[in-house]
Coordinates of C-alpha atoms (C1' of nucleotides) in Angstrom, one line a residue:
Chain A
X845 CA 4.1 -23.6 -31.9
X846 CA 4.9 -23.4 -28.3
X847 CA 4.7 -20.3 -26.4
X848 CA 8.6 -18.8 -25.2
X849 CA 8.0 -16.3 -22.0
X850 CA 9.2 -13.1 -22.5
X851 CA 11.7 -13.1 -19.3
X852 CA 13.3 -16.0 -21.4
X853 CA 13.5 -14.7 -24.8
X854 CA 15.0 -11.4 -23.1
X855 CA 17.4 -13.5 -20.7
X856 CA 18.6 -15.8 -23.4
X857 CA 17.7 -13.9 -27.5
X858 CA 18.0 -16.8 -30.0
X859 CA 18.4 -14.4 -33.3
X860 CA 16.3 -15.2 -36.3
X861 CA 14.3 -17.6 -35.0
X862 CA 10.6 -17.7 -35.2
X863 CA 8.8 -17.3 -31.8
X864 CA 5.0 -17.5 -30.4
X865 CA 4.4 -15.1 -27.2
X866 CA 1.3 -14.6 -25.4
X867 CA 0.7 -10.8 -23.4
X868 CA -0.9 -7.9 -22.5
X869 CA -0.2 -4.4 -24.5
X870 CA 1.3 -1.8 -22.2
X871 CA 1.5 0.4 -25.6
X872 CA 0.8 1.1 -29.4
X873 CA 3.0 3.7 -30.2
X874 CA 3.0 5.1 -33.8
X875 CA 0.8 2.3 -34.9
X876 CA 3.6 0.1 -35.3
X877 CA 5.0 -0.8 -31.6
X878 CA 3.5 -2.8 -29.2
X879 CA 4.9 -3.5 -26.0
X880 CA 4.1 -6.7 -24.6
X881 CA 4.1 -7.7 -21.2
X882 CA 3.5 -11.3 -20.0
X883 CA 4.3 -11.0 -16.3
X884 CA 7.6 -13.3 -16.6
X885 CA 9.6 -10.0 -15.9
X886 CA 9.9 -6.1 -15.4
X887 CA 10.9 -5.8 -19.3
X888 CA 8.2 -5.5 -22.0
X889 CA 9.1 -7.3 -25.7
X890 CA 8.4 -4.8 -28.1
X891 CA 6.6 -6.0 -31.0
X892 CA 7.1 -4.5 -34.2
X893 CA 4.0 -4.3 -37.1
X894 CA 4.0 -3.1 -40.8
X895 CA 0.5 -2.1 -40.8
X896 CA 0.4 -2.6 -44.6
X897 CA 0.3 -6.4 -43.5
X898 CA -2.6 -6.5 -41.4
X899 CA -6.2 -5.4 -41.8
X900 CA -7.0 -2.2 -40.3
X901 CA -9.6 -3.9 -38.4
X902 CA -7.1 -6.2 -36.5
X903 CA -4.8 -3.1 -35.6
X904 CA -7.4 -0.6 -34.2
X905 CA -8.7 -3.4 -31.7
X906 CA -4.6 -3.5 -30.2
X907 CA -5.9 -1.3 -27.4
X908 CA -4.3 -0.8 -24.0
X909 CA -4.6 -4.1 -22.3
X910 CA -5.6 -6.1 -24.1
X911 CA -4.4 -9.6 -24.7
X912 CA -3.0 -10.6 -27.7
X913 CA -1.0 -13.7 -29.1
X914 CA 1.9 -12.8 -31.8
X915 CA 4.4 -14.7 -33.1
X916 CA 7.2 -13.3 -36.1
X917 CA 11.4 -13.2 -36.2
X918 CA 13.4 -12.4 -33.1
X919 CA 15.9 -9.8 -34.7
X920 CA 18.0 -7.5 -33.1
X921 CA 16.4 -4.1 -32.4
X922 CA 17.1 -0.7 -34.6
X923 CA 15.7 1.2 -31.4
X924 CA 17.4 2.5 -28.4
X925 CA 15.2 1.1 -25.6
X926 CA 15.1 -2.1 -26.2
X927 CA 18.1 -5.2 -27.6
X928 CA 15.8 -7.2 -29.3
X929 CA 12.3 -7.2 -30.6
X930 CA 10.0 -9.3 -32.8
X931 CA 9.0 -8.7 -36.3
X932 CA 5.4 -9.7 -36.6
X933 CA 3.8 -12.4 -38.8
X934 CA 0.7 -12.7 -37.2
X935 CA -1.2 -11.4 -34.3
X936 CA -4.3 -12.8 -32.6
X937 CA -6.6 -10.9 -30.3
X938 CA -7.2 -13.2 -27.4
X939 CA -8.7 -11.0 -25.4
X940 CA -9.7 -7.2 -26.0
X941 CA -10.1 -4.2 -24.1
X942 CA -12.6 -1.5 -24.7
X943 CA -10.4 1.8 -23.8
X944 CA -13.8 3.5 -23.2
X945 CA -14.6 1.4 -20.4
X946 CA -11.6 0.4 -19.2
X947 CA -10.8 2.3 -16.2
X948 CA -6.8 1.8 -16.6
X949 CA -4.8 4.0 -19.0
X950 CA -1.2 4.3 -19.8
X951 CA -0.7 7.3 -17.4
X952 CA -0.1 8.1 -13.8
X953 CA -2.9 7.6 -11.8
X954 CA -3.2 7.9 -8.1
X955 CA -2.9 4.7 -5.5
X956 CA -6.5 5.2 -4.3
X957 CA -7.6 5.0 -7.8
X958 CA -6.1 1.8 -8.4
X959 CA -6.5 0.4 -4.6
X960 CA -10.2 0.5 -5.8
X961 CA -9.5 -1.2 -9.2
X962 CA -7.6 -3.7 -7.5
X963 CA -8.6 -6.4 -10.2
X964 CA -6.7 -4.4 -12.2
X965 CA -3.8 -2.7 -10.6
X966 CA -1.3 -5.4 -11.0
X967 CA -1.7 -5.2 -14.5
X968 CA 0.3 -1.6 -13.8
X969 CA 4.5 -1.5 -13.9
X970 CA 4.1 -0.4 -10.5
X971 CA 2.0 -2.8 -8.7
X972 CA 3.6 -6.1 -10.9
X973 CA 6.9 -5.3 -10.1
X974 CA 5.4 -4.8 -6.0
X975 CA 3.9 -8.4 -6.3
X976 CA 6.6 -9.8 -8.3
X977 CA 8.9 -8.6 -5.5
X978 CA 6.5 -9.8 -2.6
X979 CA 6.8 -13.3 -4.0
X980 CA 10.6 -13.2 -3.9
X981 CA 10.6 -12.3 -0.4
X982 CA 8.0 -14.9 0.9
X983 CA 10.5 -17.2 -1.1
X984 CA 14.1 -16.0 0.5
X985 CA 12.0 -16.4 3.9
X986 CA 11.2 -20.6 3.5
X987 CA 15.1 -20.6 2.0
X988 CA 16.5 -19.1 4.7
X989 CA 15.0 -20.8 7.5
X990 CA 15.2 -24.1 5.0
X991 CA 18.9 -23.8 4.7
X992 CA 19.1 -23.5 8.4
X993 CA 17.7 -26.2 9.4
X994 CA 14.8 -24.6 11.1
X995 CA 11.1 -26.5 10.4
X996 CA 8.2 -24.3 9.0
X997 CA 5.6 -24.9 11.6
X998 CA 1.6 -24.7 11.1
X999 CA 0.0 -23.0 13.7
X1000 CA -3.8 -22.7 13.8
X1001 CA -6.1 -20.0 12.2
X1002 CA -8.7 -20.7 14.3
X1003 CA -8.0 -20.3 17.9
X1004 CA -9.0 -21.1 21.4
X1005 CA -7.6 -18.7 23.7
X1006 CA -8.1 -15.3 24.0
X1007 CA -5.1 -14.5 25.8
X1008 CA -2.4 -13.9 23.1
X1009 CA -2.0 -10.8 23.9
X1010 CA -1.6 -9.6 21.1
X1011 CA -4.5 -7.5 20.1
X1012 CA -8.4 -7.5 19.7
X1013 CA -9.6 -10.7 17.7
X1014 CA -12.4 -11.5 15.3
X1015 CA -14.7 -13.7 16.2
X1016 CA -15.3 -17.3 14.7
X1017 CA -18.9 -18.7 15.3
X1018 CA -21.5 -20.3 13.3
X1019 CA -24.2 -18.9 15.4
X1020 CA -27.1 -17.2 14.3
X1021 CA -26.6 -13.4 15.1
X1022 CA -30.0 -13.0 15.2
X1023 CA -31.1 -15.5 17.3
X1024 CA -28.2 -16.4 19.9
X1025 CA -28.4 -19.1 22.3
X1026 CA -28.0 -17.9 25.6
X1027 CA -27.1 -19.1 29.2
X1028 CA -28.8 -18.9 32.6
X1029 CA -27.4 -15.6 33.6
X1030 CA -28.4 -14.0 30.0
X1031 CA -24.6 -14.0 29.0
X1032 CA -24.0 -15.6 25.3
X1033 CA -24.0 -20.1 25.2
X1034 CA -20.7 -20.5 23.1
X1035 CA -21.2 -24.1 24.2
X1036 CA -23.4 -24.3 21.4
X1037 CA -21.0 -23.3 19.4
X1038 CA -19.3 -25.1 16.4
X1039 CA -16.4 -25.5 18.6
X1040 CA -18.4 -25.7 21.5
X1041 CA -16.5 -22.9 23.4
X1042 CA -15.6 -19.2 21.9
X1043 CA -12.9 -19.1 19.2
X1044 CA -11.4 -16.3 17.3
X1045 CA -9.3 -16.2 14.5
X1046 CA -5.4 -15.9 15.3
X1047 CA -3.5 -12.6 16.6
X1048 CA -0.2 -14.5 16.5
X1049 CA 1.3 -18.2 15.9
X1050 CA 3.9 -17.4 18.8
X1051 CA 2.4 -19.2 21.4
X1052 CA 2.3 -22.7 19.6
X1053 CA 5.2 -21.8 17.8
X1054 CA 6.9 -22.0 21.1
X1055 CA 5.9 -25.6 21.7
X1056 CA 7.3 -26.8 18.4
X1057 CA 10.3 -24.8 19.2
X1058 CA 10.9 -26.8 22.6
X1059 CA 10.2 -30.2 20.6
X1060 CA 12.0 -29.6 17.2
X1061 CA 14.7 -27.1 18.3
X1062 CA 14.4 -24.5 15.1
X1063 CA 10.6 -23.8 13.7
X1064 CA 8.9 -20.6 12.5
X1065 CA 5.6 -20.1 10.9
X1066 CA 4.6 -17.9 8.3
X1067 CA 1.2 -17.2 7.8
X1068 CA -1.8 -14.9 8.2
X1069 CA -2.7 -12.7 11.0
X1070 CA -5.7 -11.1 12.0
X1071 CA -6.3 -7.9 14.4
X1072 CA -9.6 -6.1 15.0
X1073 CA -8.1 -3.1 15.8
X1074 CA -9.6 0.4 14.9
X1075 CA -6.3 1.1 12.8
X1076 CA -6.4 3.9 10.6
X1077 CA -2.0 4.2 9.1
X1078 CA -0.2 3.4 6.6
X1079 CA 1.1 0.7 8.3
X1080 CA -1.6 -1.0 9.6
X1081 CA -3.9 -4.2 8.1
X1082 CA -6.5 -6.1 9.6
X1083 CA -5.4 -9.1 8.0
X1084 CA -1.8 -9.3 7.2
X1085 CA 1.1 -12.3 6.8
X1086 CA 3.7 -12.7 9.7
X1087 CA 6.8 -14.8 10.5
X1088 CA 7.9 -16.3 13.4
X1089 CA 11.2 -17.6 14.3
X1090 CA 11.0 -19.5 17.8
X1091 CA 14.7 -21.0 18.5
X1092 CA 15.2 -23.1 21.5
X1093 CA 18.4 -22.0 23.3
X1094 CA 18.7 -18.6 22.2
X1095 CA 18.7 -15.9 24.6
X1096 CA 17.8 -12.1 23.6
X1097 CA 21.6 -11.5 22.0
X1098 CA 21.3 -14.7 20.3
X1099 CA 17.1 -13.4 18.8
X1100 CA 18.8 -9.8 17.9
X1101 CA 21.7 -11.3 15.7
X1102 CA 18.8 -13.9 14.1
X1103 CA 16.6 -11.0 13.3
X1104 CA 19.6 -8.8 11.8
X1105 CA 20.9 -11.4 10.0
X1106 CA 17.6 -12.7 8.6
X1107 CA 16.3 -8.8 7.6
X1108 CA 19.7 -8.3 5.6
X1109 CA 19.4 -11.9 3.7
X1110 CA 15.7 -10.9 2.5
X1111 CA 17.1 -7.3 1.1
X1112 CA 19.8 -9.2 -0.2
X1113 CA 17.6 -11.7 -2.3
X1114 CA 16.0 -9.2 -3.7
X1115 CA 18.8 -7.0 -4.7
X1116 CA 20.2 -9.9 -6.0
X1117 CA 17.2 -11.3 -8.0
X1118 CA 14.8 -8.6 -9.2
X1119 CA 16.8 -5.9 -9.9
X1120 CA 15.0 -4.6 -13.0
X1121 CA 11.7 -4.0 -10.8
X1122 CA 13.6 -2.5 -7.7
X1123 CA 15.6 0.2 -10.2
X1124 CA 11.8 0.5 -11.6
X1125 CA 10.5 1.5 -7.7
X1126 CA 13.5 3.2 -7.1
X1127 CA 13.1 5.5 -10.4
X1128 CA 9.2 5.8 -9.7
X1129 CA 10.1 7.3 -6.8
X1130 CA 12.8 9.5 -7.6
X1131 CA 10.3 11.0 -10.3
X1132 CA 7.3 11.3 -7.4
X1133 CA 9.7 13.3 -5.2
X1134 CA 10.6 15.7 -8.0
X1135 CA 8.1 17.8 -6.5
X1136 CA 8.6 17.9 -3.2
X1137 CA 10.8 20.5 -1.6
X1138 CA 14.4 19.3 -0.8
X1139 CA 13.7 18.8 3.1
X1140 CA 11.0 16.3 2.3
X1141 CA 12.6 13.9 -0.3
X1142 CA 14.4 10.9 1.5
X1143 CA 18.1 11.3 1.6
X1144 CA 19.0 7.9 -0.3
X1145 CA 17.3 6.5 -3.2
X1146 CA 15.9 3.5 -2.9
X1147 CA 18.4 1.0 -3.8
X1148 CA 21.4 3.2 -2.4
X1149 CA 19.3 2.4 1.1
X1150 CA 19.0 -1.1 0.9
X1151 CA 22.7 -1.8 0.0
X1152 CA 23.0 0.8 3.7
X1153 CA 21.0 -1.3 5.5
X1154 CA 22.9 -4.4 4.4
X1155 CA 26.2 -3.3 4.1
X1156 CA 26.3 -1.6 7.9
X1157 CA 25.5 -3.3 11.4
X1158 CA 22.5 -2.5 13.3
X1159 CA 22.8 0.2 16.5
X1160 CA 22.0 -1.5 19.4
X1161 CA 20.5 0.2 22.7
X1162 CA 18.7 -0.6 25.2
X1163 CA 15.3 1.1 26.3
X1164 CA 17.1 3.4 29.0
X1165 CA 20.0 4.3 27.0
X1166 CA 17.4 5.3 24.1
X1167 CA 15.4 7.5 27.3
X1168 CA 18.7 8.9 27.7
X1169 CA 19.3 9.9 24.4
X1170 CA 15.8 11.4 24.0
X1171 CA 16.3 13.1 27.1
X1172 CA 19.5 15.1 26.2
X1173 CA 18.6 15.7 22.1
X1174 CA 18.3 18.6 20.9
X1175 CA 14.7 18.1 19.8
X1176 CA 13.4 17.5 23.3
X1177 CA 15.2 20.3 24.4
X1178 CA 13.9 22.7 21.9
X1179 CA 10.2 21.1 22.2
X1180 CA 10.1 19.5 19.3
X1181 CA 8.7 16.3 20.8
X1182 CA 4.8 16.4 21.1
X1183 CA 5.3 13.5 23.9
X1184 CA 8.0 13.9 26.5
X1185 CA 10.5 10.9 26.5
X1186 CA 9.7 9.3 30.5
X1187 CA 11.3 6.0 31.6
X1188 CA 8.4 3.4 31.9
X1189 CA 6.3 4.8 28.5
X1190 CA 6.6 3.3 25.4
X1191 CA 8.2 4.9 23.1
X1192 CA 6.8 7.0 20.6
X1193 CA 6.8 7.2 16.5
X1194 CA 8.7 10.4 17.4
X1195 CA 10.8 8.9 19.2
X1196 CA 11.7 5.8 17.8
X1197 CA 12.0 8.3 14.4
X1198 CA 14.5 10.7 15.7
X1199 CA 16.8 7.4 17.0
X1200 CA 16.2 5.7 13.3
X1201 CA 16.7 9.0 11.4
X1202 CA 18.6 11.3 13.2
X1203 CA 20.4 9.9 16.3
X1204 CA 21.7 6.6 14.1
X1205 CA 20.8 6.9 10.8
X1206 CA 20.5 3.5 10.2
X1207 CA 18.4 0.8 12.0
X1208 CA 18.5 0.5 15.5
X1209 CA 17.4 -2.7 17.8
X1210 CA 16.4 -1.3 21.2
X1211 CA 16.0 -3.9 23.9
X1212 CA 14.8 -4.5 27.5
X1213 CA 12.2 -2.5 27.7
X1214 CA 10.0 -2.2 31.2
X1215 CA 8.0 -5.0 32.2
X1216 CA 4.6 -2.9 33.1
X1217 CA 4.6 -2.0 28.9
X1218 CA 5.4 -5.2 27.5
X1219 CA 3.6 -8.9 27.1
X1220 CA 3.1 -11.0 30.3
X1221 CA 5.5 -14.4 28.4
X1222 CA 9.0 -12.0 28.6
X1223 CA 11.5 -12.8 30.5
X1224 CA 11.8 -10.5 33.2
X1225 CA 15.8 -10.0 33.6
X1226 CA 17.9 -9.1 36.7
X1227 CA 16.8 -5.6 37.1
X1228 CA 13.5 -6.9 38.3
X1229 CA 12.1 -3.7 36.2
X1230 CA 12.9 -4.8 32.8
X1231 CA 12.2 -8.0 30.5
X1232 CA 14.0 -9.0 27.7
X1233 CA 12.0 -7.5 25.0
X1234 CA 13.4 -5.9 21.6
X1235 CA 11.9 -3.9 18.7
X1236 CA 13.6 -3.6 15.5
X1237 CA 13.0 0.0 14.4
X1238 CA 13.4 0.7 10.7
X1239 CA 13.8 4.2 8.6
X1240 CA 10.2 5.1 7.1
X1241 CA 8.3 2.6 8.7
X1242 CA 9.1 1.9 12.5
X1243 CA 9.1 -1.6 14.2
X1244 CA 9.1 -4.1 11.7
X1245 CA 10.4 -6.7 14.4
X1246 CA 9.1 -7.5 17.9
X1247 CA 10.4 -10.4 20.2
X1248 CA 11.6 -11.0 22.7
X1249 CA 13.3 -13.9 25.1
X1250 CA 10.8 -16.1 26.7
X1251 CA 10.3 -16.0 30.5
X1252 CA 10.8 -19.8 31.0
X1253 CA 11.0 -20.3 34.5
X1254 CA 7.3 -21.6 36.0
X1255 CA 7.0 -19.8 39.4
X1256 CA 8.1 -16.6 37.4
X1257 CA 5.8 -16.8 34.6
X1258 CA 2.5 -17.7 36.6
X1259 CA 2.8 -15.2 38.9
X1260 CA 3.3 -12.6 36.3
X1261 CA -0.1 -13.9 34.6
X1262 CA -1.7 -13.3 37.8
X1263 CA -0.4 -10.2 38.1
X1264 CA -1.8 -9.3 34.4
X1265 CA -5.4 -11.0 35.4
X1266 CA -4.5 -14.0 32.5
X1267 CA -6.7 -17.2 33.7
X1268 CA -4.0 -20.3 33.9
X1269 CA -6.9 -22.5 33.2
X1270 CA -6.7 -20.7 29.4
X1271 CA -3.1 -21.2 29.0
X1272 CA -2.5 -24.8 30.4
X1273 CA -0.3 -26.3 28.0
X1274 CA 1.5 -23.1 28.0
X1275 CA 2.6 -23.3 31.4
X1276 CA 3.0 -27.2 31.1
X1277 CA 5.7 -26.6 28.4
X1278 CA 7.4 -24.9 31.5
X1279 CA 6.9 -27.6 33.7
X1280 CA 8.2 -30.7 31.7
X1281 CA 11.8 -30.0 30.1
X1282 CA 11.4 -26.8 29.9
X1283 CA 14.2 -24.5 27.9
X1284 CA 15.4 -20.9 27.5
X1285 CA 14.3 -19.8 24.4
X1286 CA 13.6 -16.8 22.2
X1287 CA 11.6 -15.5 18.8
X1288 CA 10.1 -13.1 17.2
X1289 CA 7.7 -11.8 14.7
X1290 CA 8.1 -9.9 11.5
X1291 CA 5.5 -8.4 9.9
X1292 CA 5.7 -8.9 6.6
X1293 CA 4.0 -6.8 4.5
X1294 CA 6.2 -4.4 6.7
X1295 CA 9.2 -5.7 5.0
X1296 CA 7.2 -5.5 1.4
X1297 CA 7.1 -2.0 2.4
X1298 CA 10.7 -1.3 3.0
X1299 CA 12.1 -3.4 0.4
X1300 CA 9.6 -1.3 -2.7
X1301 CA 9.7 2.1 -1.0
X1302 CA 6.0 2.0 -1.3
X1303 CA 4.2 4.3 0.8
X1304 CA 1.3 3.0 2.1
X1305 CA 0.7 -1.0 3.5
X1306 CA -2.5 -1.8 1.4
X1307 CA -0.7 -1.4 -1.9
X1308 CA 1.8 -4.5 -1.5
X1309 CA -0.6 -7.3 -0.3
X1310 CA -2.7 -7.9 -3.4
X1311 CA -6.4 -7.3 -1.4
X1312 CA -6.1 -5.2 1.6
X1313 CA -8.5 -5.6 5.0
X1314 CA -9.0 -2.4 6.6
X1315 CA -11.2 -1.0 8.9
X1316 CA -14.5 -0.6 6.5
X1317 CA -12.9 -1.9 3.4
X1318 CA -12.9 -5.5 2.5
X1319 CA -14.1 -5.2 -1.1
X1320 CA -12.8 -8.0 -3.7
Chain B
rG1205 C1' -10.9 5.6 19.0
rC1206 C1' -9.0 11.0 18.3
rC1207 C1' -7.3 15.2 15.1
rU1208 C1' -6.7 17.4 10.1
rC1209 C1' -7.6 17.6 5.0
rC1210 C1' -9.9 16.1 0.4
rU1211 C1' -14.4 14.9 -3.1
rU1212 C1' -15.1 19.5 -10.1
rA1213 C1' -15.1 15.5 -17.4
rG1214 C1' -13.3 8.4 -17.9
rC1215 C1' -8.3 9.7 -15.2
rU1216 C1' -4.9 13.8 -12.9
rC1217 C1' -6.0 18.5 -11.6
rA1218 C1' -7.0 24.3 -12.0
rG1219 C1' -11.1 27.3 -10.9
rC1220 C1' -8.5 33.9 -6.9
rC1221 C1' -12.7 38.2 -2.5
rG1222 C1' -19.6 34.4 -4.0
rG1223 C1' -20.8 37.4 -10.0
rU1224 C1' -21.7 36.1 -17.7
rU1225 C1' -22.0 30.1 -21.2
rA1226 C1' -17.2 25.6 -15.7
rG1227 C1' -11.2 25.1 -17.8
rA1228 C1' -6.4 22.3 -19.0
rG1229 C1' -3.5 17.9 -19.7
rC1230 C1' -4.0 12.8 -20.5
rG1231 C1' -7.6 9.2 -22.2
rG1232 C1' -11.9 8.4 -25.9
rC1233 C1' -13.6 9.3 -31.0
rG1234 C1' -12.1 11.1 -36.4
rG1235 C1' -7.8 12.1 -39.2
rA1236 C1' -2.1 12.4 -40.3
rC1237 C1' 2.4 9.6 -39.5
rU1238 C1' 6.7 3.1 -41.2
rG1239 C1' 11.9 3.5 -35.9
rU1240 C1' 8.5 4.8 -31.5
rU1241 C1' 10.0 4.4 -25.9
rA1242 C1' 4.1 7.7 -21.0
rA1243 C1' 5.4 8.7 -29.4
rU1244 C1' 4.0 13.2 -31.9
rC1245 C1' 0.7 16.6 -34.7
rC1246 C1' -4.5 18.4 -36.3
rG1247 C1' -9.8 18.2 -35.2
rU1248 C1' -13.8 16.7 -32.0
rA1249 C1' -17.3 15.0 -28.2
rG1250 C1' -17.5 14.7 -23.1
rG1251 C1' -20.0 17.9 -16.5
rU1252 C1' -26.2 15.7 -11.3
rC1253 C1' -19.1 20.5 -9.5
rC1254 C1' -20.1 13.6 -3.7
rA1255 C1' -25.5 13.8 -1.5
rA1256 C1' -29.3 16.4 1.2
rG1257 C1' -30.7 20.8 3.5
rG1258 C1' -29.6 26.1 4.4
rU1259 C1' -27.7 31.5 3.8
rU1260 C1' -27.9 35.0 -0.5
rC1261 C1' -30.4 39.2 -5.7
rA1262 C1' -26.6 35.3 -7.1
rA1263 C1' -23.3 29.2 -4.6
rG1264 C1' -18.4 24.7 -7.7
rU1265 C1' -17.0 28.7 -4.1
rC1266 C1' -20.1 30.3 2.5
rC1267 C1' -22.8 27.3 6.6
rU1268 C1' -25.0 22.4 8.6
rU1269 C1' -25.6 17.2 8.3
rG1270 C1' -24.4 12.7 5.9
rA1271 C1' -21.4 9.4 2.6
rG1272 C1' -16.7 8.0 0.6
rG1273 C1' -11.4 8.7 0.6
rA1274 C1' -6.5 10.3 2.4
rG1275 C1' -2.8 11.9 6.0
rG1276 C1' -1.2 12.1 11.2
rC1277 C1' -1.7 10.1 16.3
rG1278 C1' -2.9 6.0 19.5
rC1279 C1' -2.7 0.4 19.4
rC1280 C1' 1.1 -3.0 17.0
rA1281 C1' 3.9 -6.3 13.1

RNA sequence: GCCUCCUUAGCUCAGCCGGUUAGAGCGGCGGACUGUUAAUCCGUAGGUCCAAGGUUCAAGUCCUUGAGGAGGCGCCA
């Protein structure tokens, strides 16, 4: 008989027919239900057993976990939890699970515990219904851009130039650490290199991404990241997935409404499509903030926020109004600020907090920020003090968007590389894009596993991308 | 990189001002139960109190160092 997937027989019940499902036990209850789970779906099939039928031998090895192959009568349920279930006429062990050793059990256990089981973890409600979720949004992210008309572009892993400017980079190199070749003046011989010069591994697609952009019109890439830096947050990987949109054409009004538009239709698809595991997050958490005093829960639950975010426009500001706004609030003014709010610093997770949380209550896009505190490729605008830069700041989490409009003008952008110390003879092309047909244009990057975040109310970065890279933990 | 906190049974935790033989729930094991929904009920086993050193008549509890983990900040997406 052929297997039927659980998600299917649930979606679409075909009464009194006989039917073969392979799954994992998320229970035994009263030795004589078994909830199944194949993955297809939040929802569990719940088996039921007359345990006069079966050898006692078979039943006492239908531990939690294991994996087991059943097939009996689909027939409408007697219970309350569930509208169908399956009346079983046989049941093969495929795969057991020793509840002694097993370090899983059908209880709440902590994220760290299960972070370090992560072989295991998305075997858990929880951590299924986060991966079943990340896929969808990886999905509605190709769609979007597909439908669009915009070209998913490739950019290298491997890179050449160190001048991203993005962040510190792992090294790529298949030279012997312990025996390095070097050059006349002691320093390290890359030229003996695989690549025969140095080369890291990518900080950000952007750069490329802007040459397809000024060739195909519409690209983005989506792909993985890589940062060496000391991070210790919740937010923060070493190795983490990122999207970037790079539109010829557009100027910074142009990236903000892209960005706004393109965050909403990601929440959307999943609203949409998974709601079973998003009203599973959004009741995990509502029972994990039971505890916590009144002040500290979050004012929306979980789905209730999403539809906010997509059912209400973005504030808008720019980086001097937002000062402003600091400036005259009531918690600078009291001292509630540990760092004061100056024109020409970046702005703060205090700050960028109080706007999201308190000021707007909603997400805010804050743009033209000061040229000394952003990237040396954004456009400087009129002001001569400003470029045009935006974050998107988000509830929870912070910025889950930076872009900005590109500086596209030659003379302008080589002598602000000078000015940042940025060797031309690194960034040729770059400034040859600039010289032949050059365009205004505009992007930005998204940080996925950002969005993963917002989108399953998880707390912490490292428990929605399957194996996390963290400063001293790269384990599985 | 900086600051703070944590580490006690397989898991989640309690253990008060240093004082007898270290406690609970869940899980395991044994038993009961044919409509359960993290099933329930009865019984039972299970401990290098993270490691090393120190203070003390006495250390899970105090001190020092180390390891692992978490939270916050910075950097950013």
């Amino acid at each position: 008989m052929k297997r039927s997937e659980i998600a299917g027989i649930l979606a679409q019940p075909k009464l009194n027919e006989v039917v073969m499902v392979m799954g994992w036990v998320r229970a035994f209850r009263s030795n004589r239900f078994i909830a199944l789970n194949d993955g297809t779906g939040m929802k569990d099939l719940q088996i039921v057993v007359d345990f006069e039928k079966f050898p006692e031998d078979l039943l006492s090895r239908i531990k939690y976990h294991a994996c087991l192959k059943v097939s009996g009568m689909l027939v409408e349920s007697q219970g309350a939890g569930q509208t169908v279930e399956i009346t079983a006429q046989s049941i093969e062990i495929l795969g057991e699970s020793n509840p002694d050793e097993y370090p899983l059990q059908p209880k709440r256990q902590t994220m760290e515990f299960l972070r370090e089981n992560a072989h295991f973890r998305m075997r858990t409600n929880t951590f299924s219904a986060v991966f079943r979720i990340r896929h969808a949004i990886a999905y509605a992210v190709h769609k979007y851009f597909s439908d669009k008309g915009y070209y998913w572009m490739h950019t290298p892993i491997i890179t050449g130039s160190d001048a991203e400017g993005a962040g510190e980079m792992f090294r790529v190199s298949t030279l012997d650490p312990e025996n390095l070749p070097r050059t006349e003046d002691g320093g390290i011989n890359w030229k003996e290199d695989f690549f025969e010069k140095a080369t890291n591994l990518t900080v950000s697609g952007q750069l490329q991404a802007e040459i397809g952009a000024l060739a195909l019109g519409k690209v983005y890439t989506f792909g993985p990241t890589f940062r060496a830096e000391n991070s210790n947050t919740s937010r923060h990987l070493a190795e983490f997935w990122m999207i970037e949109p790079e539109v010829a054409f557009n100027d910074i009004f142009d990236n903000m409404d892209l960005a706004e538009d393109f965050v909403k239709y990601l929440i959307n698809y999943v609203l949409t499509n998974l709601p079973d595991d998003l009203e599973f997050l959004d009741k995990r958490i509502q029972e994990e903030e039971k505890n916590l005093p009144a002040d500290k829960r979050r004012p929306m639950g979980l789905i209730q926020m999403l539809r906010f975010v997509v059912d209400n426009d973005f504030a808008r500001i720019t980086y001097t109004e937002a000062m402003e706004l600091l400036r005259n609030s009531k918690d600078f003014k009291k001292g509630r600020f540990q760092f004061e709010p100056v024109w020409g610093s970046d702005l703060q997770a205090e700050h960028e907090r109080y706007l999201v949380e308190k000021e707007f209550q909603k997400p805010v896009i804050v743009r033209d920020y000061p040229k000394d505190i952003k990237a040396f490729y954004m456009r400087g605008n009129e002001d001569g003090k400003t470029v045009a830069a935006m974050d998107v700041l988000f509830p929870y989490i912070g910025e889950v968007i930076g872009g900005s409009q590109r500086e596209e003008r030659h003379d302008v952008l080589l002598n602000r590389m000078r000015e940042m110390n940025i060797h031309e003879s690194e960034l040729w092309w770059y400034l040859d894009l600039r010289k032949f047909g050059g365009a205004p244009h505009a992007g930005f990057g998204l940080g996925f596993e950002r969005m993963v975040l917002f989108i399953t109310g998880m707390g912490n970065i490292r428990d929605v991308i399957p194996f996390p890279r963290t400063p001293g933990s790269a384990e599985f």
